[in-house]
Short mmCIF file of C-alpha atoms and ligand atoms in Angstrom, two decimals:
data_model
loop_
_atom_site.label_atom_id
_atom_site.label_comp_id
_atom_site.label_asym_id
_atom_site.label_seq_id
_atom_site.Cartn_x
_atom_site.Cartn_y
_atom_site.Cartn_z
CA MET A 154 -9.89 -2.16 -11.42
CA SER A 155 -11.37 -0.70 -14.55
CA THR A 156 -14.00 1.58 -12.99
CA ALA A 157 -13.13 5.27 -13.22
CA GLN A 158 -12.13 6.76 -9.89
CA PRO A 159 -12.44 10.37 -8.81
CA LEU A 160 -9.02 11.97 -8.99
CA LYS A 161 -7.68 13.00 -5.59
CA LYS A 162 -4.68 15.11 -6.48
CA LEU A 163 -1.95 14.76 -9.07
CA VAL A 164 1.45 13.64 -7.88
CA SER A 165 4.60 12.74 -9.76
CA CYS A 166 6.66 10.85 -7.18
CA VAL A 167 6.09 8.25 -4.52
CA ILE A 168 7.83 8.21 -1.14
CA LEU A 169 7.63 4.87 0.60
CA ASP A 170 8.09 4.03 4.21
CA LEU A 171 10.04 0.81 4.74
CA ASP A 172 9.30 -1.26 7.86
CA GLY A 173 5.74 -2.49 7.97
CA THR A 174 4.89 -0.90 4.63
CA LEU A 175 7.03 -2.77 2.09
CA PRO A 176 8.50 -5.63 4.15
CA SER A 177 6.70 -7.03 7.16
CA THR A 178 9.40 -6.44 9.71
CA ASP A 179 6.94 -6.87 12.59
CA GLY A 180 7.35 -10.66 12.68
CA VAL A 181 11.13 -10.45 12.94
CA ILE A 182 10.99 -7.65 15.51
CA THR A 183 8.50 -9.59 17.64
CA ASN A 184 10.63 -12.74 17.51
CA VAL A 185 13.78 -10.90 18.60
CA LEU A 186 11.95 -9.08 21.41
CA LYS A 187 10.46 -12.36 22.63
CA VAL A 188 13.90 -13.94 22.88
CA LEU A 189 15.56 -10.96 24.50
CA LEU A 190 12.79 -10.33 27.04
CA VAL A 191 13.00 -13.93 28.23
CA LYS A 192 16.59 -13.20 29.22
CA TYR A 193 15.22 -10.45 31.48
CA GLY A 194 12.59 -12.82 32.88
CA LYS A 195 9.80 -11.00 31.04
CA GLN A 196 7.28 -12.11 28.49
CA TRP A 197 6.53 -10.25 25.26
CA ASP A 198 3.05 -8.85 25.29
CA GLY A 199 1.80 -8.08 21.76
CA ARG A 200 0.11 -4.88 22.92
CA GLU A 201 3.51 -3.20 23.21
CA ALA A 202 3.73 -3.33 19.40
CA GLN A 203 1.70 -0.12 19.30
CA LYS A 204 4.52 1.64 21.11
CA ILE A 205 7.20 0.73 18.57
CA VAL A 206 5.46 0.83 15.19
CA GLY A 207 6.76 3.85 13.28
CA LYS A 208 9.06 5.02 16.06
CA THR A 209 12.78 5.62 15.78
CA PRO A 210 14.90 2.74 17.14
CA VAL A 211 15.80 4.76 20.24
CA GLU A 212 12.17 5.63 20.94
CA GLY A 213 11.17 2.00 20.45
CA ALA A 214 13.89 0.78 22.79
CA ALA A 215 12.97 3.41 25.39
CA ALA A 216 9.32 2.30 25.25
CA ILE A 217 10.29 -1.33 25.86
CA VAL A 218 12.75 -0.55 28.69
CA LYS A 219 10.11 1.56 30.40
CA GLY A 220 7.12 -0.67 29.61
CA TYR A 221 8.83 -3.80 30.94
CA GLN A 222 10.74 -1.97 33.67
CA LEU A 223 14.02 -3.48 32.50
CA PRO A 224 17.07 -3.00 34.74
CA CYS A 225 19.14 -1.38 31.99
CA THR A 226 19.39 1.89 30.11
CA THR A 227 17.90 2.49 26.68
CA GLU A 228 21.45 2.63 25.27
CA GLU A 229 22.39 -0.73 26.80
CA PHE A 230 19.21 -2.28 25.50
CA THR A 231 19.80 -0.86 22.00
CA ALA A 232 23.38 -2.15 22.00
CA GLU A 233 22.15 -5.61 22.95
CA ILE A 234 19.28 -5.83 20.50
CA THR A 235 20.82 -4.24 17.38
CA PRO A 236 23.08 -7.20 16.46
CA MET A 237 20.16 -9.55 17.06
CA PHE A 238 18.08 -7.59 14.55
CA ASN A 239 20.93 -7.47 12.04
CA ASP A 240 21.06 -11.25 12.04
CA GLN A 241 17.38 -11.42 11.21
CA TRP A 242 16.92 -8.99 8.30
CA CYS A 243 17.57 -11.83 5.86
CA ASN A 244 14.37 -13.47 7.13
CA ILE A 245 11.98 -10.62 6.42
CA LYS A 246 9.32 -11.18 3.79
CA SER A 247 7.93 -8.52 1.52
CA HIS A 248 4.27 -7.64 2.01
CA PRO A 249 1.87 -8.95 -0.61
CA GLY A 250 1.70 -6.27 -3.27
CA ALA A 251 5.06 -4.66 -2.43
CA ASN A 252 7.00 -6.19 -5.32
CA ARG A 253 4.06 -5.57 -7.63
CA LEU A 254 3.95 -1.88 -6.68
CA ILE A 255 7.70 -1.31 -6.97
CA LYS A 256 7.83 -3.05 -10.36
CA HIS A 257 4.81 -1.13 -11.64
CA LEU A 258 6.12 2.31 -10.68
CA ASN A 259 9.56 1.42 -11.97
CA VAL A 260 8.26 0.26 -15.37
CA HIS A 261 6.33 3.51 -15.73
CA GLY A 262 9.27 5.67 -14.72
CA VAL A 263 7.68 7.08 -11.57
CA PRO A 264 10.52 8.22 -9.27
CA MET A 265 10.48 6.50 -5.88
CA ALA A 266 12.17 7.23 -2.59
CA VAL A 267 12.40 5.29 0.64
CA ALA A 268 12.18 7.38 3.81
CA SER A 269 12.50 5.39 7.00
CA ASN A 270 13.14 6.15 10.65
CA SER A 271 15.63 3.27 10.63
CA PRO A 272 19.29 4.16 10.21
CA GLN A 273 20.64 4.18 6.65
CA ALA A 274 22.82 1.09 7.25
CA SER A 275 19.93 -1.00 8.46
CA ILE A 276 17.74 0.13 5.54
CA GLU A 277 20.46 -0.87 3.08
CA SER A 278 20.77 -4.24 4.75
CA LYS A 279 17.01 -4.92 4.77
CA ILE A 280 16.59 -3.84 1.15
CA SER A 281 19.54 -5.90 -0.05
CA TYR A 282 17.60 -9.10 0.68
CA GLN A 283 14.71 -8.07 -1.60
CA GLN A 284 15.34 -8.62 -5.29
CA GLY A 285 15.17 -5.57 -7.52
CA TRP A 286 14.40 -3.06 -4.77
CA LYS A 287 17.64 -1.17 -4.37
CA GLU A 288 17.88 -0.23 -8.08
CA SER A 289 14.28 0.98 -8.05
CA PHE A 290 14.71 3.78 -5.54
CA SER A 291 16.24 7.07 -6.67
CA VAL A 292 16.60 8.19 -3.06
CA ILE A 293 17.03 6.23 0.15
CA ILE A 294 17.03 8.26 3.34
CA GLY A 295 17.41 7.06 6.92
CA GLY A 296 16.44 8.47 10.29
CA ASP A 297 20.10 9.10 11.09
CA GLU A 298 20.35 11.59 8.21
CA VAL A 299 17.90 14.08 9.68
CA LYS A 300 17.71 15.92 13.01
CA MET A 301 14.30 14.61 13.91
CA GLY A 302 12.60 11.41 12.79
CA LYS A 303 8.91 11.02 11.99
CA PRO A 304 6.44 12.42 13.11
CA SER A 305 8.59 15.43 12.18
CA PRO A 306 8.13 16.21 8.45
CA GLU A 307 11.88 16.70 8.05
CA ILE A 308 12.67 13.30 6.52
CA PHE A 309 9.94 13.62 3.87
CA LEU A 310 10.92 17.20 3.01
CA GLU A 311 14.51 16.06 2.59
CA ALA A 312 13.36 13.17 0.37
CA ALA A 313 11.40 15.62 -1.85
CA LYS A 314 14.43 17.87 -2.05
CA ARG A 315 16.64 14.99 -3.16
CA LEU A 316 13.98 13.90 -5.68
CA ASN A 317 13.99 17.48 -6.93
CA VAL A 318 10.24 17.94 -6.59
CA GLU A 319 7.80 20.03 -4.57
CA PRO A 320 6.44 18.29 -1.47
CA SER A 321 2.92 18.70 -2.88
CA SER A 322 3.91 16.49 -5.85
CA CYS A 323 4.71 13.56 -3.56
CA LEU A 324 2.52 10.67 -2.50
CA VAL A 325 3.59 9.08 0.78
CA ILE A 326 2.69 5.46 1.55
CA GLU A 327 2.90 4.70 5.26
CA ASP A 328 1.80 2.04 7.73
CA SER A 329 2.35 3.96 10.96
CA VAL A 330 0.64 6.86 12.69
CA PRO A 331 3.86 8.89 13.20
CA GLY A 332 4.59 8.40 9.49
CA VAL A 333 1.15 9.63 8.40
CA THR A 334 1.51 12.65 10.69
CA ALA A 335 4.93 13.41 9.21
CA GLY A 336 3.68 13.12 5.62
CA LYS A 337 0.75 15.46 6.20
CA ALA A 338 2.98 17.94 8.04
CA ALA A 339 5.26 17.90 4.98
CA GLY A 340 2.31 18.97 2.83
CA MET A 341 2.18 15.67 0.96
CA GLU A 342 -0.61 13.35 -0.07
CA VAL A 343 -0.67 10.33 2.23
CA VAL A 344 -2.08 6.83 1.79
CA ALA A 345 -2.13 4.84 5.03
CA VAL A 346 -1.82 1.05 5.01
CA PRO A 347 -2.23 0.45 8.75
CA SER A 348 -0.12 -2.40 10.05
CA LEU A 349 -2.04 -2.55 13.32
CA PRO A 350 -5.42 -4.21 12.87
CA LYS A 351 -8.64 -2.46 13.84
CA GLN A 352 -6.91 0.88 14.41
CA THR A 353 -8.14 2.83 11.38
CA HIS A 354 -9.59 5.53 13.64
CA LEU A 355 -6.02 6.60 14.45
CA TYR A 356 -5.25 7.26 10.79
CA THR A 357 -7.99 9.76 9.92
CA SER A 358 -5.55 12.49 8.89
CA ALA A 359 -4.44 10.35 5.91
CA ASP A 360 -5.95 11.20 2.52
CA GLU A 361 -6.91 7.57 2.09
CA ILE A 362 -6.76 4.45 4.23
CA ILE A 363 -6.36 1.15 2.42
CA ASN A 364 -6.30 -2.35 3.82
CA SER A 365 -3.27 -3.59 1.92
CA LEU A 366 -0.97 -2.61 -0.92
CA LEU A 367 -3.12 -4.86 -3.13
CA ASP A 368 -5.85 -2.21 -2.83
CA LEU A 369 -3.79 0.76 -3.93
CA GLN A 370 -5.24 2.56 -6.96
CA PRO A 371 -2.43 4.76 -8.29
CA GLU A 372 -4.74 6.33 -10.90
CA LYS A 373 -6.51 8.16 -8.06
CA TRP A 374 -3.31 10.21 -7.75
CA GLY A 375 -2.75 10.64 -11.46
CA LEU A 376 -0.23 7.80 -11.56
CA PRO A 377 -0.44 4.90 -14.05
CA GLN A 378 -3.15 2.37 -13.29
CA PHE A 379 -2.34 -1.28 -12.56
CA GLN A 380 -3.15 -3.45 -15.58
CA ASP A 381 -3.16 -6.82 -13.88
CA TRP A 382 -6.77 -6.97 -12.68
CA LEU A 383 -8.68 -9.58 -14.64
CA GLU A 384 -12.50 -9.77 -14.53
CA SER A 385 -12.61 -8.16 -11.08
CA THR A 386 -9.88 -10.41 -9.71
CA LEU A 387 -6.20 -9.90 -9.02
CA PRO A 388 -4.04 -12.95 -9.78
CA LEU A 389 -1.67 -13.81 -6.94
CA GLU A 390 1.34 -16.06 -6.57
CA PRO A 391 -0.64 -19.16 -5.47
CA TRP A 392 -0.29 -20.43 -1.93
CA PHE A 393 -1.44 -23.59 -0.25
CA ILE A 394 -2.91 -24.30 3.12
CA GLY A 395 -4.69 -27.28 4.56
CA GLY A 396 -5.86 -29.00 7.69
CA PRO A 397 -8.89 -30.33 9.47
CA VAL A 398 -12.11 -28.31 9.43
CA ILE A 399 -12.87 -27.03 12.91
CA LYS A 400 -16.06 -25.70 14.42
CA GLY A 401 -16.47 -21.98 13.97
CA PHE A 402 -19.24 -19.83 15.31
CA GLY A 403 -22.13 -21.87 13.97
CA ARG A 404 -23.63 -18.79 12.39
CA GLY A 405 -22.57 -19.16 8.74
CA SER A 406 -25.45 -21.36 7.64
CA LYS A 407 -27.79 -20.28 10.43
CA VAL A 408 -27.45 -16.49 10.34
CA LEU A 409 -26.16 -15.86 6.83
CA GLY A 410 -27.44 -18.88 4.95
CA ILE A 411 -23.84 -19.28 3.80
CA PRO A 412 -21.89 -22.16 5.36
CA THR A 413 -18.20 -21.47 5.80
CA ALA A 414 -15.74 -24.11 6.87
CA ASN A 415 -13.26 -22.85 9.44
CA LEU A 416 -9.56 -23.69 9.47
CA SER A 417 -7.78 -23.49 12.78
CA ALA A 418 -6.19 -20.05 13.08
CA GLU A 419 -3.68 -21.48 15.54
CA GLY A 420 -1.99 -23.63 12.93
CA TYR A 421 -1.72 -20.72 10.53
CA SER A 422 -0.44 -17.76 12.50
CA ASP A 423 2.33 -17.33 9.91
CA VAL A 424 -0.07 -17.47 6.97
CA LEU A 425 -2.49 -15.16 8.72
CA SER A 426 0.08 -12.54 9.59
CA LYS A 427 1.50 -12.68 6.07
CA HIS A 428 -1.78 -12.25 4.22
CA PRO A 429 -3.91 -9.18 4.60
CA SER A 430 -7.53 -9.64 5.52
CA GLY A 431 -9.73 -9.78 2.46
CA VAL A 432 -11.70 -11.95 0.10
CA TYR A 433 -9.70 -14.51 -1.87
CA PHE A 434 -10.61 -17.44 -4.07
CA GLY A 435 -9.20 -20.65 -5.44
CA TRP A 436 -9.72 -24.39 -5.29
CA ALA A 437 -10.65 -26.59 -2.34
CA GLY A 438 -9.86 -30.28 -2.04
CA LEU A 439 -11.93 -32.21 0.46
CA SER A 440 -10.73 -35.65 1.43
CA ASN A 441 -12.71 -38.49 -0.14
CA ARG A 442 -14.96 -36.07 -2.02
CA GLY A 443 -13.22 -34.05 -4.69
CA VAL A 444 -12.01 -30.62 -5.74
CA TYR A 445 -14.37 -27.63 -5.76
CA LYS A 446 -14.37 -23.95 -6.58
CA MET A 447 -13.93 -21.90 -3.43
CA VAL A 448 -14.28 -18.29 -2.28
CA MET A 449 -13.11 -17.29 1.16
CA ASN A 450 -12.74 -14.59 3.71
CA ILE A 451 -9.59 -13.99 5.75
CA GLY A 452 -10.06 -11.56 8.57
CA TRP A 453 -12.01 -10.48 11.60
CA ASN A 454 -15.48 -10.38 10.01
CA PRO A 455 -16.06 -6.76 11.05
CA TYR A 456 -19.82 -7.28 10.88
CA PHE A 457 -19.50 -9.73 13.77
CA ASN A 458 -16.39 -8.05 15.20
CA ASN A 459 -14.46 -11.26 15.84
CA SER A 460 -11.49 -10.97 18.17
CA GLU A 461 -9.47 -13.51 16.16
CA LYS A 462 -8.50 -13.41 12.53
CA SER A 463 -10.08 -16.40 10.81
CA ILE A 464 -9.92 -18.33 7.54
CA GLU A 465 -13.40 -19.17 6.29
CA PRO A 466 -13.69 -20.88 2.91
CA TRP A 467 -17.07 -21.39 1.25
CA LEU A 468 -17.04 -24.40 -1.04
CA LEU A 469 -19.11 -23.46 -4.09
CA HIS A 470 -20.96 -26.70 -4.34
CA GLU A 471 -24.18 -27.83 -2.73
CA PHE A 472 -23.29 -29.74 0.40
CA HIS A 473 -25.96 -30.84 2.77
CA ALA A 474 -23.78 -32.05 5.57
CA ASP A 475 -21.12 -30.82 7.93
CA PHE A 476 -17.60 -32.00 7.31
CA TYR A 477 -16.06 -31.05 10.63
CA GLY A 478 -12.80 -32.85 11.28
CA GLU A 479 -12.26 -33.70 7.62
CA GLU A 480 -9.06 -32.67 5.86
CA LEU A 481 -9.53 -29.57 3.71
CA ARG A 482 -6.84 -28.36 1.31
CA LEU A 483 -6.83 -25.00 -0.40
CA VAL A 484 -4.90 -23.41 -3.20
CA ILE A 485 -5.50 -19.67 -3.18
CA VAL A 486 -4.98 -18.15 -6.61
CA GLY A 487 -6.43 -14.67 -6.51
CA TYR A 488 -7.79 -11.71 -4.61
CA ILE A 489 -11.18 -10.04 -4.96
CA ARG A 490 -11.57 -7.21 -2.42
CA PRO A 491 -10.67 -5.99 1.05
CA GLU A 492 -12.76 -7.16 3.96
CA ALA A 493 -15.40 -4.55 4.71
CA ASN A 494 -17.95 -3.70 7.32
CA PHE A 495 -21.54 -3.67 6.17
CA PRO A 496 -24.49 -1.63 7.44
CA SER A 497 -26.82 -4.61 7.38
CA LEU A 498 -26.84 -8.39 7.24
CA GLU A 499 -28.63 -8.24 3.86
CA SER A 500 -25.89 -6.11 2.31
CA LEU A 501 -23.18 -8.43 3.68
CA VAL A 502 -24.96 -11.51 2.33
CA ALA A 503 -25.52 -9.84 -1.05
CA LYS A 504 -21.85 -8.93 -1.30
CA ILE A 505 -20.74 -12.47 -0.43
CA HIS A 506 -22.99 -13.75 -3.24
CA ASP A 507 -21.36 -11.25 -5.61
CA ASP A 508 -17.96 -12.59 -4.52
CA LYS A 509 -19.19 -16.11 -5.28
CA LYS A 510 -20.17 -15.11 -8.84
CA VAL A 511 -16.85 -13.35 -9.42
CA ALA A 512 -14.91 -16.40 -8.17
CA GLU A 513 -16.99 -18.92 -10.13
CA ARG A 514 -16.51 -17.04 -13.38
CA ALA A 515 -12.81 -16.33 -12.84
CA LEU A 516 -11.96 -19.91 -11.93
CA ASP A 517 -12.92 -20.94 -15.50
CA LEU A 518 -10.11 -18.78 -16.89
CA PRO A 519 -7.08 -20.90 -17.84
CA LEU A 520 -4.88 -18.77 -15.58
CA TYR A 521 -6.80 -20.02 -12.56
CA SER A 522 -8.38 -23.30 -13.75
CA LYS A 523 -4.98 -24.93 -14.24
CA TYR A 524 -4.55 -25.21 -10.47
CA LYS A 525 -7.59 -27.45 -10.17
CA ASP A 526 -5.41 -30.49 -10.81
CA ASP A 527 -2.67 -29.56 -8.40
CA PRO A 528 -1.65 -32.72 -6.54
CA ARG A 529 -1.49 -30.75 -3.30
CA LEU A 530 -5.29 -30.58 -3.30
CA LYS A 531 -5.57 -34.33 -3.10
CA THR A 532 -5.22 -35.60 0.42
CA THR A 533 -3.64 -38.95 1.05
CA LEU A 534 -6.55 -41.27 1.48
P1 LIG B 262 -19.39 -22.69 11.72
O1 LIG B 262 -19.45 -21.21 11.86
O2 LIG B 262 -19.36 -23.43 13.01
O3 LIG B 262 -18.33 -23.11 10.77
P2 LIG B 262 -21.45 -22.77 9.79
O4 LIG B 262 -22.90 -22.57 10.03
O5 LIG B 262 -20.68 -21.73 9.04
O6 LIG B 262 -20.78 -23.10 11.13
O7 LIG B 262 -21.30 -24.14 9.06
C1 LIG B 262 -20.10 -24.48 8.50
C2 LIG B 262 -19.95 -25.96 8.38
O8 LIG B 262 -20.83 -26.47 7.37
C3 LIG B 262 -18.55 -26.27 7.89
O9 LIG B 262 -17.66 -26.49 8.94
C4 LIG B 262 -18.74 -27.50 7.02
O10 LIG B 262 -18.60 -28.67 7.81
C5 LIG B 262 -20.17 -27.44 6.57
N1 LIG B 262 -20.42 -27.05 5.18
C6 LIG B 262 -21.45 -27.52 4.45
N2 LIG B 262 -21.45 -27.03 3.22
C7 LIG B 262 -20.38 -26.19 3.14
C8 LIG B 262 -19.84 -25.36 2.11
N3 LIG B 262 -20.40 -25.30 0.89
N4 LIG B 262 -18.75 -24.65 2.38
C9 LIG B 262 -18.18 -24.68 3.60
N5 LIG B 262 -18.63 -25.42 4.60
C10 LIG B 262 -19.74 -26.18 4.39
N1 LIG B 263 -17.54 -10.66 6.91
C1 LIG B 263 -17.43 -9.35 7.06
O1 LIG B 263 -17.66 -8.83 8.15
N2 LIG B 263 -17.02 -8.55 6.03
C2 LIG B 263 -16.76 -9.04 4.81
O2 LIG B 263 -16.37 -8.28 3.91
C3 LIG B 263 -16.93 -10.44 4.59
N3 LIG B 263 -16.70 -10.99 3.39
C4 LIG B 263 -16.86 -12.34 3.20
C5 LIG B 263 -16.64 -12.90 1.94
C6 LIG B 263 -16.80 -14.27 1.73
C7 LIG B 263 -16.57 -14.80 0.36
C8 LIG B 263 -17.18 -15.10 2.80
C9 LIG B 263 -17.35 -16.57 2.60
C10 LIG B 263 -17.40 -14.56 4.04
C11 LIG B 263 -17.26 -13.17 4.26
N4 LIG B 263 -17.48 -12.58 5.51
C12 LIG B 263 -17.32 -11.24 5.69
C13 LIG B 263 -17.51 -13.44 6.70
C14 LIG B 263 -18.83 -13.89 7.10
O3 LIG B 263 -19.33 -12.85 7.88
C15 LIG B 263 -18.55 -15.15 7.87
O4 LIG B 263 -18.70 -16.17 6.98
C16 LIG B 263 -19.45 -15.27 9.05
O5 LIG B 263 -18.82 -14.53 10.05
C17 LIG B 263 -19.67 -16.70 9.47
O6 LIG B 263 -18.68 -17.15 10.34
MG1 LIG B 264 -18.45 -20.96 9.52
#
């Protein structure tokens, strides 16, 4: 974004955590745990995720063995699950904004390191599936190369040493609480990108908490600013979703004066876990009607504190009827801002109207308007 930001502290290097920060390993880890736990007659309970995020593999395994009271030792469990993970690293996807960040820092010659609690071999394997990553890191350091993993600062101090810089010149980017603790203990600047939703209160020791890598502003740390924002929007690799409009909470038009169509979250668990909550925009195709400009929210609507992540597009056209059950198709072309909590209904409504203006204007730019004619917006009649 072009607005000047107060400088936090100058750094010269960036140390990145791997799992959950650059690639979203959570999906793969969850899938493997689900399969393995069934063999033990147990069922994966998502809440256990908190016990493994940011931990060393042994700590994670110990937490699962104990939490599910498995009739095996941590070592046996680790031996069983490790090959299952290894088979899955090829399926991990990079987080939105990860490639953009790595490319940006690389182009500007900012030295980068990866410091992960995972063993070196597994880091190498995970990174090898992501194009252009390996060459971009001057240092790659695994949990098996230090005495103590995060939350001990050791791994970050070792990374700084290998980068040949003072710890205070390093910016750490981390998704986990142990990682943030480790970074602060190392005397580094830390940006947290929490991978667990609604847990920001656990990350207060970080110097900044951001919702996703898309929201990182390197210039706050004296690093080169991203140049890809365009009229308050960030162009994204477009993605498509579609399905019948389902009933939501009935409060969009009634409480906010802003109707939002709801897409079933059930059908989109993959899409929802892949895309950070936030305000996006693009084009909407409604069966038998046409194609319209669209601005939408993905997230938990903190103002209403929803328990489920939802997709709520607002078609920027005067409709005077419900279209529940009708087929809605979306092409999402850009990002506007992270989802936020608002002190009042008026401020939330005002912000959503700002988003509308930003989206309407941006969608006239050739970069975005070209997707209006995408055949995927037209439903088969
Ligand atoms: P709910 O929370 O149940 O979705 P809302 O009060 O938000 O209820 O109303 C949304 C419904 O209104 C949508 O499901 C859709 O059928 C209809 N609707 C009418 N105009 C629009 C619009 N411009 N954008 C999105 N939905 C609209
Ligand atoms: N809800 C929030 O709590 N925080 C937000 O930042 C937010 N941004 C929104 C942006 C747009 C463009 C739209 C259409 C909705 C947004 N909402 C947000 C969700 C809004 O509260 C939602 O439409 C209502 O919950 C109605 O279901
Ligand atoms: Mg709605």
